[in-house]
Amino acid sequence: MAKTDTKEKLIAASADIIHEKGFNNTGIKEILDACQVPKGSFYFYFKSKKDLGLAVIDYHGQRFAAITAKFLGDKNIPPLVRLENMFSMFVNKICENGFVRGCPIGNLCQEMSDLDQDFRLRLNKSLRGLSQGVAKVLEEAAGAGELAPDSDPEQLAGFIVNSWQGALLAMKVEKSRRPLDAFMNVVFNMVLKK
Amino acid sequence: MAKTDTKEKLIAASADIIHEKGFNNTGIKEILDACQVPKGSFYFYFKSKKDLGLAVIDYHGQRFAAITAKFLGDKNIPPLVRLENMFSMFVNKICENGFVRGCPIGNLCQEMSDLDQDFRLRLNKSLRGLSQGVAKVLEEAAGAGELAPDSDPEQLAGFIVNSWQGALLAMKVEKSRRPLDAFMNVVFNMVLKK
C-alpha cells in the first residue's frame, strides 16, 4: 500500500471509530486492528494519538465543506430552498442510519473543548466553517427580500447550526426523528420567515 | 462520616469530575482520591462505575427539577418572562464560570446514548423533564394569548431546550457568550412572538 493510502486509511478508520465512541474512549490499538496496520507504522504517520485526532477534525471539515458547497452553492435554486434541501438530506441520512452518532464535529466540540486547547481551536474553525456557509446563503436570501429586513444573517446562521447540533443530541438520546422534525418546522416555518 | 453522607459525597464529586472530563474519561481512582474514600467503601455503595454514573444522572435531574420549579412556577410573573429569567440566569452563570463544561445532562447524552442503553433511557428521561417544564410554561403563555394561536407548546419546548444544548456546545468551543446571546435573541424575539 502506498504511504498516502495508509495514512488516509488510518484517518478514515479513526474518524469512524471516534465518531461512535468518542476520542478519549478510542484506543490506538483498536484503530490499528481495524486498519491492520502495525504500531510502528502508525508512529511513522502521526506523532501521537492527539496528532491523529487533529487530522480527523480536518478530514471531517473537508467533507462538510464539500457537502455545503454542493448544496448551498447552486444559484439556480432559491437560497432558503437550498438550505432546507441540505438539512432535509441530513435528516434522511440520520433516519436511514437509525438515529445514531450525530455530528462528528459537534461531538468532539462537546468532548474536547475544555480538555485540549489545540483541539478546541481546530474544532472552532470547523464549526465556524459550517455556520459561514449557512450565513452566506442567508445573506443571499436577505438580499432577495426573503428574510425580515432587520434580520442578522450571521447571528441567524450561528443559531441554526447550533440548534441543529442540539437537535442531533436529542435524536441520539430519544432515538427518534421528533427533534429533527421540530428543528425543520421551527427554523423553516418560524425563524426564517419575513 | 455517616453512610448516606459518604454516598452523597461520592455522587457530588463524581458529578463534578464527569462534568469536566466525560464519563469514560473519568477513573474510579480519581473519584476516590477526590473524596478520600477507600476502594472497598466505593463498592459498598455502588455495584460498578456504571451504577455510580446512573446515580449522577439522577443527581443532576433532581437539581434541574428544583431550578425549573423555582423559576418557572412563580405565577406572579408572566410565563414568558419566567422562561427568559431562567435562561438569563443560566447565561450569567456560564459567563461567570468562563464558558466551560456546558450542561452535564447534555454532555452525557452526547457521550453515552449510543454506548449504553441504561444510560440512554435515564438521560432521555432527564432531558424530557427539562422540556416538560418549559412546555408547561409555554402552554400557560398560549392560554394567555402570548403565543401565536397555531403554535405547538410541546414542540416549541423541545426545540428551545435542544437549541440551548447546541448553544452551550458552541460557547464551549468558542469560549464566548456570542452563541448564548444569539439563542436569547432568536428564541425570545423571533420564535416566541405572536
mmCIF file of C-alpha atoms in Angstrom:
data_model
loop_
_atom_site.group_PDB
_atom_site.id
_atom_site.type_symbol
_atom_site.label_atom_id
_atom_site.label_comp_id
_atom_site.label_asym_id
_atom_site.label_seq_id
_atom_site.Cartn_x
_atom_site.Cartn_y
_atom_site.Cartn_z
ATOM 1 C CA MET A 1 0.000 0.000 0.000
ATOM 2 C CA ALA A 2 1.311 3.484 -0.851
ATOM 3 C CA LYS A 3 2.222 5.748 2.066
ATOM 4 C CA THR A 4 -0.581 8.259 1.484
ATOM 5 C CA ASP A 5 -3.088 5.400 1.229
ATOM 6 C CA THR A 6 -2.073 4.046 4.642
ATOM 7 C CA LYS A 7 -2.261 7.483 6.214
ATOM 8 C CA GLU A 8 -5.681 8.161 4.702
ATOM 9 C CA LYS A 9 -6.893 4.737 5.713
ATOM 10 C CA LEU A 10 -5.815 5.409 9.314
ATOM 11 C CA ILE A 11 -7.600 8.772 9.319
ATOM 12 C CA ALA A 12 -10.837 7.431 7.799
ATOM 13 C CA ALA A 13 -10.977 4.418 10.132
ATOM 14 C CA SER A 14 -10.240 6.590 13.189
ATOM 15 C CA ALA A 15 -12.852 9.129 12.120
ATOM 16 C CA ASP A 16 -15.410 6.333 12.079
ATOM 17 C CA ILE A 17 -14.466 4.758 15.415
ATOM 18 C CA ILE A 18 -14.102 8.115 17.199
ATOM 19 C CA HIS A 19 -17.479 9.206 15.802
ATOM 20 C CA GLU A 20 -19.097 6.257 17.544
ATOM 21 C CA LYS A 21 -17.102 6.025 20.769
ATOM 22 C CA GLY A 22 -15.552 9.450 21.381
ATOM 23 C CA PHE A 23 -11.868 10.412 21.233
ATOM 24 C CA ASN A 24 -10.762 9.548 24.775
ATOM 25 C CA ASN A 25 -12.672 6.287 24.662
ATOM 26 C CA THR A 26 -10.886 5.096 21.489
ATOM 27 C CA GLY A 27 -7.559 3.311 21.803
ATOM 28 C CA ILE A 28 -4.772 3.323 19.197
ATOM 29 C CA LYS A 29 -4.803 -0.496 19.252
ATOM 30 C CA GLU A 30 -8.433 -0.514 18.115
ATOM 31 C CA ILE A 31 -7.559 1.713 15.171
ATOM 32 C CA LEU A 32 -4.520 -0.390 14.224
ATOM 33 C CA ASP A 33 -6.614 -3.560 14.376
ATOM 34 C CA ALA A 34 -9.336 -2.028 12.186
ATOM 35 C CA CYS A 35 -6.742 -0.995 9.565
ATOM 36 C CA GLN A 36 -4.397 -3.957 10.005
ATOM 37 C CA VAL A 37 -1.502 -1.522 10.324
ATOM 38 C CA PRO A 38 1.421 -2.253 12.720
ATOM 39 C CA LYS A 39 2.077 0.123 15.632
ATOM 40 C CA GLY A 40 5.449 1.323 14.297
ATOM 41 C CA SER A 41 3.784 2.302 11.065
ATOM 42 C CA PHE A 42 1.235 4.422 12.967
ATOM 43 C CA TYR A 43 4.038 6.471 14.548
ATOM 44 C CA PHE A 44 5.584 6.973 11.140
ATOM 45 C CA TYR A 45 2.491 8.942 10.116
ATOM 46 C CA PHE A 46 1.395 10.508 13.416
ATOM 47 C CA LYS A 47 3.437 11.794 16.339
ATOM 48 C CA SER A 48 0.680 10.825 18.758
ATOM 49 C CA LYS A 49 -2.985 9.961 19.133
ATOM 50 C CA LYS A 50 -3.617 13.687 19.506
ATOM 51 C CA ASP A 51 -1.913 14.339 16.167
ATOM 52 C CA LEU A 52 -4.257 11.812 14.565
ATOM 53 C CA GLY A 53 -7.267 13.412 16.321
ATOM 54 C CA LEU A 54 -6.430 16.799 14.798
ATOM 55 C CA ALA A 55 -6.144 15.174 11.351
ATOM 56 C CA VAL A 56 -9.582 13.603 11.896
ATOM 57 C CA ILE A 57 -11.064 17.063 12.557
ATOM 58 C CA ASP A 58 -9.601 18.340 9.262
ATOM 59 C CA TYR A 59 -10.932 15.261 7.474
ATOM 60 C CA HIS A 60 -14.485 15.947 8.660
ATOM 61 C CA GLY A 61 -14.077 19.670 7.967
ATOM 62 C CA GLN A 62 -13.185 18.954 4.335
ATOM 63 C CA ARG A 63 -16.092 16.534 3.940
ATOM 64 C CA PHE A 64 -18.562 19.084 5.293
ATOM 65 C CA ALA A 65 -17.094 21.875 3.169
ATOM 66 C CA ALA A 66 -17.750 19.729 0.074
ATOM 67 C CA ILE A 67 -21.336 18.970 1.159
ATOM 68 C CA THR A 68 -22.197 22.596 1.978
ATOM 69 C CA ALA A 69 -20.587 23.814 -1.271
ATOM 70 C CA LYS A 70 -22.684 21.310 -3.246
ATOM 71 C CA PHE A 71 -25.992 22.103 -1.551
ATOM 72 C CA LEU A 72 -25.641 25.799 -0.821
ATOM 73 C CA GLY A 73 -23.807 26.966 -3.949
ATOM 74 C CA ASP A 74 -26.409 26.168 -6.624
ATOM 75 C CA LYS A 75 -27.641 29.619 -7.660
ATOM 76 C CA ASN A 76 -30.444 28.110 -9.771
ATOM 77 C CA ILE A 77 -32.323 27.240 -6.577
ATOM 78 C CA PRO A 78 -33.717 29.934 -4.217
ATOM 79 C CA PRO A 79 -31.355 30.323 -1.202
ATOM 80 C CA LEU A 80 -33.738 29.183 1.552
ATOM 81 C CA VAL A 81 -34.765 26.161 -0.535
ATOM 82 C CA ARG A 82 -31.085 25.188 -0.861
ATOM 83 C CA LEU A 83 -30.703 25.394 2.900
ATOM 84 C CA GLU A 84 -33.849 23.357 3.513
ATOM 85 C CA ASN A 85 -32.724 20.747 0.955
ATOM 86 C CA MET A 86 -29.408 20.339 2.763
ATOM 87 C CA PHE A 87 -30.955 19.840 6.185
ATOM 88 C CA SER A 88 -33.618 17.500 4.715
ATOM 89 C CA MET A 89 -30.814 15.402 3.270
ATOM 90 C CA PHE A 90 -29.133 15.254 6.701
ATOM 91 C CA VAL A 91 -32.448 14.288 8.337
ATOM 92 C CA ASN A 92 -32.979 11.482 5.821
ATOM 93 C CA LYS A 93 -29.445 10.144 6.333
ATOM 94 C CA ILE A 94 -29.899 10.095 10.104
ATOM 95 C CA CYS A 95 -33.231 8.276 9.833
ATOM 96 C CA GLU A 96 -31.683 5.701 7.482
ATOM 97 C CA ASN A 97 -28.810 5.181 9.910
ATOM 98 C CA GLY A 98 -31.074 4.580 12.910
ATOM 99 C CA PHE A 99 -30.603 7.802 14.923
ATOM 100 C CA VAL A 100 -27.013 7.248 15.974
ATOM 101 C CA ARG A 101 -23.791 9.192 16.378
ATOM 102 C CA GLY A 102 -24.788 12.761 15.464
ATOM 103 C CA CYS A 103 -22.311 15.303 14.107
ATOM 104 C CA PRO A 104 -18.662 14.187 14.367
ATOM 105 C CA ILE A 105 -17.504 17.797 14.782
ATOM 106 C CA GLY A 106 -20.195 18.637 17.347
ATOM 107 C CA ASN A 107 -19.402 15.517 19.385
ATOM 108 C CA LEU A 108 -15.726 16.442 19.557
ATOM 109 C CA CYS A 109 -16.587 20.070 20.451
ATOM 110 C CA GLN A 110 -18.518 18.727 23.405
ATOM 111 C CA GLU A 111 -15.885 16.226 24.467
ATOM 112 C CA MET A 112 -12.609 18.039 23.840
ATOM 113 C CA SER A 113 -13.096 21.819 24.061
ATOM 114 C CA ASP A 114 -12.273 22.037 27.760
ATOM 115 C CA LEU A 115 -9.607 19.344 27.694
ATOM 116 C CA ASP A 116 -7.224 20.403 24.931
ATOM 117 C CA GLN A 117 -6.670 23.874 23.529
ATOM 118 C CA ASP A 118 -5.324 22.626 20.149
ATOM 119 C CA PHE A 119 -8.447 20.532 19.642
ATOM 120 C CA ARG A 120 -10.619 23.449 20.677
ATOM 121 C CA LEU A 121 -9.109 25.879 18.181
ATOM 122 C CA ARG A 122 -9.263 23.371 15.331
ATOM 123 C CA LEU A 123 -12.871 22.432 16.182
ATOM 124 C CA ASN A 124 -13.900 26.060 16.483
ATOM 125 C CA LYS A 125 -12.597 26.685 12.970
ATOM 126 C CA SER A 126 -14.567 23.695 11.665
ATOM 127 C CA LEU A 127 -17.815 24.699 13.367
ATOM 128 C CA ARG A 128 -17.418 28.279 12.130
ATOM 129 C CA GLY A 129 -16.883 26.905 8.620
ATOM 130 C CA LEU A 130 -20.325 25.300 8.811
ATOM 131 C CA SER A 131 -22.046 28.464 10.002
ATOM 132 C CA GLN A 132 -20.210 30.676 7.492
ATOM 133 C CA GLY A 133 -21.637 28.536 4.664
ATOM 134 C CA VAL A 134 -25.122 28.992 6.109
ATOM 135 C CA ALA A 135 -24.550 32.745 6.692
ATOM 136 C CA LYS A 136 -23.639 33.223 3.026
ATOM 137 C CA VAL A 137 -26.881 31.675 1.842
ATOM 138 C CA LEU A 138 -28.891 33.703 4.377
ATOM 139 C CA GLU A 139 -27.230 36.889 3.113
ATOM 140 C CA GLU A 140 -28.396 35.951 -0.375
ATOM 141 C CA ALA A 141 -31.898 35.336 0.987
ATOM 142 C CA ALA A 142 -31.842 38.720 2.757
ATOM 143 C CA GLY A 143 -30.671 40.373 -0.470
ATOM 144 C CA ALA A 144 -33.552 38.746 -2.332
ATOM 145 C CA GLY A 145 -36.022 40.074 0.271
ATOM 146 C CA GLU A 146 -36.761 36.590 1.636
ATOM 147 C CA LEU A 147 -35.903 37.426 5.249
ATOM 148 C CA ALA A 148 -37.242 40.071 7.613
ATOM 149 C CA PRO A 149 -35.434 43.360 6.813
ATOM 150 C CA ASP A 150 -33.890 43.664 10.289
ATOM 151 C CA SER A 151 -32.527 40.106 10.433
ATOM 152 C CA ASP A 152 -28.857 39.410 11.094
ATOM 153 C CA PRO A 153 -27.723 36.593 8.729
ATOM 154 C CA GLU A 154 -24.550 35.820 10.683
ATOM 155 C CA GLN A 155 -26.338 35.546 14.025
ATOM 156 C CA LEU A 156 -29.164 33.531 12.470
ATOM 157 C CA ALA A 157 -26.679 31.173 10.813
ATOM 158 C CA GLY A 158 -24.894 30.538 14.113
ATOM 159 C CA PHE A 159 -28.224 29.950 15.831
ATOM 160 C CA ILE A 160 -29.351 27.492 13.135
ATOM 161 C CA VAL A 161 -26.122 25.473 13.126
ATOM 162 C CA ASN A 162 -26.089 25.337 16.939
ATOM 163 C CA SER A 163 -29.776 24.385 17.114
ATOM 164 C CA TRP A 164 -29.043 21.617 14.645
ATOM 165 C CA GLN A 165 -26.314 20.330 16.957
ATOM 166 C CA GLY A 166 -28.822 20.338 19.802
ATOM 167 C CA ALA A 167 -31.418 18.534 17.683
ATOM 168 C CA LEU A 168 -28.814 15.849 16.890
ATOM 169 C CA LEU A 169 -28.039 15.404 20.573
ATOM 170 C CA ALA A 170 -31.754 14.941 21.285
ATOM 171 C CA MET A 171 -32.362 12.476 18.409
ATOM 172 C CA LYS A 172 -29.444 10.434 19.713
ATOM 173 C CA VAL A 173 -30.890 10.093 23.199
ATOM 174 C CA GLU A 174 -34.537 9.776 22.032
ATOM 175 C CA LYS A 175 -33.744 7.530 19.080
ATOM 176 C CA SER A 176 -36.424 9.285 17.100
ATOM 177 C CA ARG A 177 -36.832 11.886 14.348
ATOM 178 C CA ARG A 178 -39.039 14.063 16.557
ATOM 179 C CA PRO A 179 -36.280 16.580 17.486
ATOM 180 C CA LEU A 180 -35.193 16.786 13.819
ATOM 181 C CA ASP A 181 -38.773 17.463 12.676
ATOM 182 C CA ALA A 182 -39.127 20.143 15.367
ATOM 183 C CA PHE A 183 -35.900 21.747 14.118
ATOM 184 C CA MET A 184 -37.104 21.752 10.490
ATOM 185 C CA ASN A 185 -40.512 23.131 11.403
ATOM 186 C CA VAL A 186 -39.411 25.920 13.773
ATOM 187 C CA VAL A 187 -36.401 27.011 11.678
ATOM 188 C CA PHE A 188 -38.075 26.992 8.271
ATOM 189 C CA ASN A 189 -41.619 27.980 9.239
ATOM 190 C CA MET A 190 -40.979 30.385 12.113
ATOM 191 C CA VAL A 191 -37.401 31.694 12.239
ATOM 192 C CA LEU A 192 -36.752 32.084 8.501
ATOM 193 C CA LYS A 193 -39.935 33.962 7.732
ATOM 194 C CA LYS A 194 -40.371 37.600 6.825
ATOM 195 C CA MET B 1 -18.964 10.134 58.331
ATOM 196 C CA ALA B 2 -22.478 8.683 58.120
ATOM 197 C CA LYS B 3 -23.178 6.202 55.317
ATOM 198 C CA THR B 4 -25.537 8.479 53.376
ATOM 199 C CA ASP B 5 -23.004 11.299 53.643
ATOM 200 C CA THR B 6 -20.272 9.195 52.032
ATOM 201 C CA LYS B 7 -22.583 8.068 49.267
ATOM 202 C CA GLU B 8 -23.718 11.621 48.566
ATOM 203 C CA LYS B 9 -20.154 12.875 48.676
ATOM 204 C CA LEU B 10 -19.144 10.259 46.098
ATOM 205 C CA ILE B 11 -22.045 11.237 43.826
ATOM 206 C CA ALA B 12 -21.421 15.004 44.084
ATOM 207 C CA ALA B 13 -17.662 14.652 43.499
ATOM 208 C CA SER B 14 -18.201 12.305 40.548
ATOM 209 C CA ALA B 15 -20.820 14.615 39.068
ATOM 210 C CA ASP B 16 -18.245 17.392 39.120
ATOM 211 C CA ILE B 17 -15.345 15.412 37.639
ATOM 212 C CA ILE B 18 -17.528 13.734 34.980
ATOM 213 C CA HIS B 19 -18.968 17.122 34.032
ATOM 214 C CA GLU B 20 -15.477 18.331 33.204
ATOM 215 C CA LYS B 21 -13.898 15.214 31.728
ATOM 216 C CA GLY B 22 -16.698 12.964 30.494
ATOM 217 C CA PHE B 23 -17.792 9.611 31.916
ATOM 218 C CA ASN B 24 -15.442 7.273 30.052
ATOM 219 C CA ASN B 25 -12.521 9.577 30.649
ATOM 220 C CA THR B 26 -13.010 9.566 34.446
ATOM 221 C CA GLY B 27 -11.440 6.818 36.510
ATOM 222 C CA ILE B 28 -12.770 5.459 39.799
ATOM 223 C CA LYS B 29 -9.365 6.143 41.384
ATOM 224 C CA GLU B 30 -9.711 9.847 40.615
ATOM 225 C CA ILE B 31 -13.089 9.940 42.346
ATOM 226 C CA LEU B 32 -11.797 8.034 45.387
ATOM 227 C CA ASP B 33 -8.816 10.382 45.664
ATOM 228 C CA ALA B 34 -11.062 13.451 45.431
ATOM 229 C CA CYS B 35 -13.307 12.103 48.221
ATOM 230 C CA GLN B 36 -10.584 10.344 50.248
ATOM 231 C CA VAL B 37 -12.733 7.237 50.304
ATOM 232 C CA PRO B 38 -11.126 3.734 50.085
ATOM 233 C CA LYS B 39 -11.925 1.499 47.118
ATOM 234 C CA GLY B 40 -13.738 -1.134 49.194
ATOM 235 C CA SER B 41 -16.025 1.561 50.501
ATOM 236 C CA PHE B 42 -16.916 2.620 46.941
ATOM 237 C CA TYR B 43 -18.133 -0.905 46.155
ATOM 238 C CA PHE B 44 -20.213 -0.909 49.296
ATOM 239 C CA TYR B 45 -22.291 1.925 47.814
ATOM 240 C CA PHE B 46 -22.107 1.203 44.067
ATOM 241 C CA LYS B 47 -22.007 -2.082 42.199
ATOM 242 C CA SER B 48 -19.897 -0.517 39.458
ATOM 243 C CA LYS B 49 -18.780 2.728 37.840
ATOM 244 C CA LYS B 50 -21.882 2.472 35.655
ATOM 245 C CA ASP B 51 -24.082 2.265 38.751
ATOM 246 C CA LEU B 52 -22.463 5.492 40.000
ATOM 247 C CA GLY B 53 -22.939 7.114 36.565
ATOM 248 C CA LEU B 54 -26.674 6.416 36.679
ATOM 249 C CA ALA B 55 -26.846 7.934 40.175
ATOM 250 C CA VAL B 56 -25.043 11.017 38.837
ATOM 251 C CA ILE B 57 -27.735 11.444 36.161
ATOM 252 C CA ASP B 58 -30.447 11.332 38.829
ATOM 253 C CA TYR B 59 -28.498 13.820 40.935
ATOM 254 C CA HIS B 60 -28.381 16.341 38.068
ATOM 255 C CA GLY B 61 -32.017 15.609 37.182
ATOM 256 C CA GLN B 62 -33.104 16.494 40.733
ATOM 257 C CA ARG B 63 -31.013 19.691 40.733
ATOM 258 C CA PHE B 64 -32.527 20.832 37.443
ATOM 259 C CA ALA B 65 -36.052 19.940 38.575
ATOM 260 C CA ALA B 66 -35.567 22.234 41.586
ATOM 261 C CA ILE B 67 -34.218 25.069 39.412
ATOM 262 C CA THR B 68 -37.009 24.842 36.838
ATOM 263 C CA ALA B 69 -39.657 24.595 39.572
ATOM 264 C CA LYS B 70 -38.275 27.737 41.219
ATOM 265 C CA PHE B 71 -38.027 29.796 38.026
ATOM 266 C CA LEU B 72 -40.979 28.510 36.041
ATOM 267 C CA GLY B 73 -43.544 28.011 38.809
ATOM 268 C CA ASP B 74 -43.967 31.602 40.032
ATOM 269 C CA LYS B 75 -47.443 32.523 38.780
ATOM 270 C CA ASN B 76 -46.968 36.177 39.777
ATOM 271 C CA ILE B 77 -44.630 36.639 36.790
ATOM 272 C CA PRO B 78 -45.872 36.366 33.161
ATOM 273 C CA PRO B 79 -44.935 32.919 31.752
ATOM 274 C CA LEU B 80 -42.529 34.059 29.007
ATOM 275 C CA VAL B 81 -40.772 36.396 31.447
ATOM 276 C CA ARG B 82 -40.228 33.452 33.820
ATOM 277 C CA LEU B 83 -38.685 31.471 30.992
ATOM 278 C CA GLU B 84 -36.446 34.345 29.938
ATOM 279 C CA ASN B 85 -35.374 34.915 33.557
ATOM 280 C CA MET B 86 -34.328 31.277 33.870
ATOM 281 C CA PHE B 87 -32.228 31.274 30.705
ATOM 282 C CA SER B 88 -30.714 34.677 31.624
ATOM 283 C CA MET B 89 -29.637 33.198 34.954
ATOM 284 C CA PHE B 90 -28.009 30.255 33.118
ATOM 285 C CA VAL B 91 -26.245 32.667 30.725
ATOM 286 C CA ASN B 92 -24.907 34.709 33.659
ATOM 287 C CA LYS B 93 -23.647 31.594 35.452
ATOM 288 C CA ILE B 94 -21.822 30.400 32.340
ATOM 289 C CA CYS B 95 -20.198 33.797 31.792
ATOM 290 C CA GLU B 96 -19.080 33.882 35.441
ATOM 291 C CA ASN B 97 -17.615 30.390 35.097
ATOM 292 C CA GLY B 98 -15.602 31.215 31.982
ATOM 293 C CA PHE B 99 -17.547 29.360 29.260
ATOM 294 C CA VAL B 100 -16.732 25.826 30.360
ATOM 295 C CA ARG B 101 -18.420 22.464 30.700
ATOM 296 C CA GLY B 102 -21.947 23.093 29.389
ATOM 297 C CA CYS B 103 -24.940 21.036 30.502
ATOM 298 C CA PRO B 104 -23.999 17.891 32.463
ATOM 299 C CA ILE B 105 -27.062 16.057 31.138
ATOM 300 C CA GLY B 106 -26.489 17.181 27.535
ATOM 301 C CA ASN B 107 -22.829 16.154 27.658
ATOM 302 C CA LEU B 108 -23.728 12.664 28.827
ATOM 303 C CA CYS B 109 -26.496 12.394 26.187
ATOM 304 C CA GLN B 110 -23.855 13.073 23.557
ATOM 305 C CA GLU B 111 -21.266 10.738 25.035
ATOM 306 C CA MET B 112 -23.306 7.790 26.269
ATOM 307 C CA SER B 113 -26.534 7.451 24.241
ATOM 308 C CA ASP B 114 -25.048 5.096 21.658
ATOM 309 C CA LEU B 115 -22.810 3.239 24.103
ATOM 310 C CA ASP B 116 -25.149 2.133 26.892
ATOM 311 C CA GLN B 117 -28.894 1.615 26.751
ATOM 312 C CA ASP B 118 -29.409 2.096 30.513
ATOM 313 C CA PHE B 119 -27.643 5.460 30.377
ATOM 314 C CA ARG B 120 -29.657 6.419 27.309
ATOM 315 C CA LEU B 121 -33.030 5.717 28.907
ATOM 316 C CA ARG B 122 -32.107 7.521 32.124
ATOM 317 C CA LEU B 123 -30.727 10.517 30.202
ATOM 318 C CA ASN B 124 -33.750 10.651 27.933
ATOM 319 C CA LYS B 125 -35.999 10.888 30.998
ATOM 320 C CA SER B 126 -33.859 13.732 32.380
ATOM 321 C CA LEU B 127 -33.813 15.709 29.123
ATOM 322 C CA ARG B 128 -37.572 15.242 28.745
ATOM 323 C CA GLY B 129 -38.010 16.524 32.291
ATOM 324 C CA LEU B 130 -36.344 19.778 31.246
ATOM 325 C CA SER B 131 -38.502 20.228 28.163
ATOM 326 C CA GLN B 132 -41.705 19.279 30.010
ATOM 327 C CA GLY B 133 -41.071 22.129 32.466
ATOM 328 C CA VAL B 134 -40.644 24.520 29.532
ATOM 329 C CA ALA B 135 -43.719 23.084 27.738
ATOM 330 C CA LYS B 136 -45.877 23.764 30.801
ATOM 331 C CA VAL B 137 -44.903 27.429 30.882
ATOM 332 C CA LEU B 138 -45.442 27.752 27.107
ATOM 333 C CA GLU B 139 -48.919 26.240 27.500
ATOM 334 C CA GLU B 140 -49.663 28.934 30.060
ATOM 335 C CA ALA B 141 -48.329 31.571 27.648
ATOM 336 C CA ALA B 142 -50.508 30.160 24.846
ATOM 337 C CA GLY B 143 -53.531 30.204 27.177
ATOM 338 C CA ALA B 144 -52.825 33.864 27.994
ATOM 339 C CA GLY B 145 -52.682 34.676 24.256
ATOM 340 C CA GLU B 146 -48.927 35.373 24.350
ATOM 341 C CA LEU B 147 -48.041 32.898 21.581
ATOM 342 C CA ALA B 148 -49.228 32.578 18.000
ATOM 343 C CA PRO B 149 -52.591 30.719 18.061
ATOM 344 C CA ASP B 150 -51.308 27.816 15.933
ATOM 345 C CA SER B 151 -48.154 27.204 17.984
ATOM 346 C CA ASP B 152 -47.401 23.798 19.483
ATOM 347 C CA PRO B 153 -46.053 24.335 23.043
ATOM 348 C CA GLU B 154 -44.612 20.817 23.319
ATOM 349 C CA GLN B 155 -42.727 21.018 20.022
ATOM 350 C CA LEU B 156 -41.533 24.555 20.783
ATOM 351 C CA ALA B 157 -40.336 23.484 24.236
ATOM 352 C CA GLY B 158 -38.324 20.602 22.774
ATOM 353 C CA PHE B 159 -36.858 22.914 20.152
ATOM 354 C CA ILE B 160 -35.870 25.504 22.767
ATOM 355 C CA VAL B 161 -34.237 23.012 25.138
ATOM 356 C CA ASN B 162 -32.352 21.368 22.255
ATOM 357 C CA SER B 163 -31.257 24.727 20.816
ATOM 358 C CA TRP B 164 -29.977 25.636 24.257
ATOM 359 C CA GLN B 165 -27.890 22.454 24.284
ATOM 360 C CA GLY B 166 -26.458 23.448 20.905
ATOM 361 C CA ALA B 167 -25.727 26.980 22.131
ATOM 362 C CA LEU B 168 -23.845 25.502 25.109
ATOM 363 C CA LEU B 169 -21.774 23.313 22.797
ATOM 364 C CA ALA B 170 -20.870 26.379 20.721
ATOM 365 C CA MET B 171 -19.979 28.591 23.730
ATOM 366 C CA LYS B 172 -17.710 25.807 24.950
ATOM 367 C CA VAL B 173 -15.730 25.650 21.715
ATOM 368 C CA GLU B 174 -15.819 29.430 21.074
ATOM 369 C CA LYS B 175 -15.231 30.416 24.702
ATOM 370 C CA SER B 176 -17.601 33.327 24.233
ATOM 371 C CA ARG B 177 -21.142 34.408 25.071
ATOM 372 C CA ARG B 178 -21.955 35.005 21.406
ATOM 373 C CA PRO B 179 -23.880 31.720 20.893
ATOM 374 C CA LEU B 180 -25.789 32.303 24.140
ATOM 375 C CA ASP B 181 -26.764 35.838 23.091
ATOM 376 C CA ALA B 182 -27.877 34.518 19.681
ATOM 377 C CA PHE B 183 -30.019 31.917 21.455
ATOM 378 C CA MET B 184 -31.645 34.532 23.712
ATOM 379 C CA ASN B 185 -32.293 36.909 20.826
ATOM 380 C CA VAL B 186 -33.707 34.410 18.319
ATOM 381 C CA VAL B 187 -35.780 32.468 20.858
ATOM 382 C CA PHE B 188 -37.282 35.413 22.730
ATOM 383 C CA ASN B 189 -37.526 37.959 19.905
ATOM 384 C CA MET B 190 -38.366 35.724 16.940
ATOM 385 C CA VAL B 191 -39.636 32.271 17.955
ATOM 386 C CA LEU B 192 -41.737 33.219 20.981
ATOM 387 C CA LYS B 193 -43.620 36.029 19.272
ATOM 388 C CA LYS B 194 -47.235 36.161 18.236
#
